[in-house]
Amino acid sequence: MNPYEAYMKEMAEGMRRELTEYDFKELLTPIDVETHMDTVKDDESTFVVINSVCGCAAGLARPAARTVALQNPIKPDHLVTVFAGQDREATDKMREYIGQMPSSPSMAVFKGNELKHFIPREHIENRDIEDIMMDLKDAFDEYCI
């Protein structure tokens, strides 16, 4: 690992913990992503956070994701995360399942393997966190039952 990669890995560690400490499972490799997506049942829901080092991930996406995942009465069956720019291959594989333009950070709700709701970066940055949380709550309430 070169010094830049080592620095970025160390810098991102706290950003990873902002989700993993709240029961989000990290999918670090393409095999991790495939294993999760191929074993999830059709009636199960998955909430995916594509994590990032940017300011809108730190100030909006991660806090909104963990707050709604913890506090909403209706919860997804699975909470997973991939880290854009860190775990590139895993992120690329998850983006294949999402089927939208690459966007970091972003969030997705699946029912089985079917994408039901997607929040790209442009619907995260420059918005109030309460609005993002309401979008997530509405998606959980509709697709995670």
Steps between C-alpha positions, in 0.01 A plus 500: 500500500645834402503795747200667334288184525607452861406859586160474329425168672584649838300815429193303392497269802292735716261558211450124471430472873228766475295226333647170622451601864128518416474148359577576136693210351793597282517329165871529418533290186293420191450150643356652821253702291403203282463272802269745673292583194477138385390368840250769597146366473242662274295619798800650684607863478852637486611855567828582325717801576776581254731679739743776406757734654324817379333758720145410400565141608633617836242766573192357331506146358654300787310681778170470311558134417587388850229711667218368285635143507498511880190705574243420233250242624516320164854386431675327212595137553860577402723805537808492276763745382774526241760776499555685173863582435612248761346167405470579131423153369229439762349840424504431126325167557231661719449767236428222249210389720384860549506569126522878533775746413787480752436736788688538828360518752171338415243273658280225365216283625452156347225245538674175418727600211260760363595864546202679650642838602821687422634823645794635296750758617306782336206419729729506805728802464361844576184357661383506859578179685135480610390482135746217429382315809138541389588356157658199671211460745250504212705240308533275807128530575410405142755231415621347826178339614 
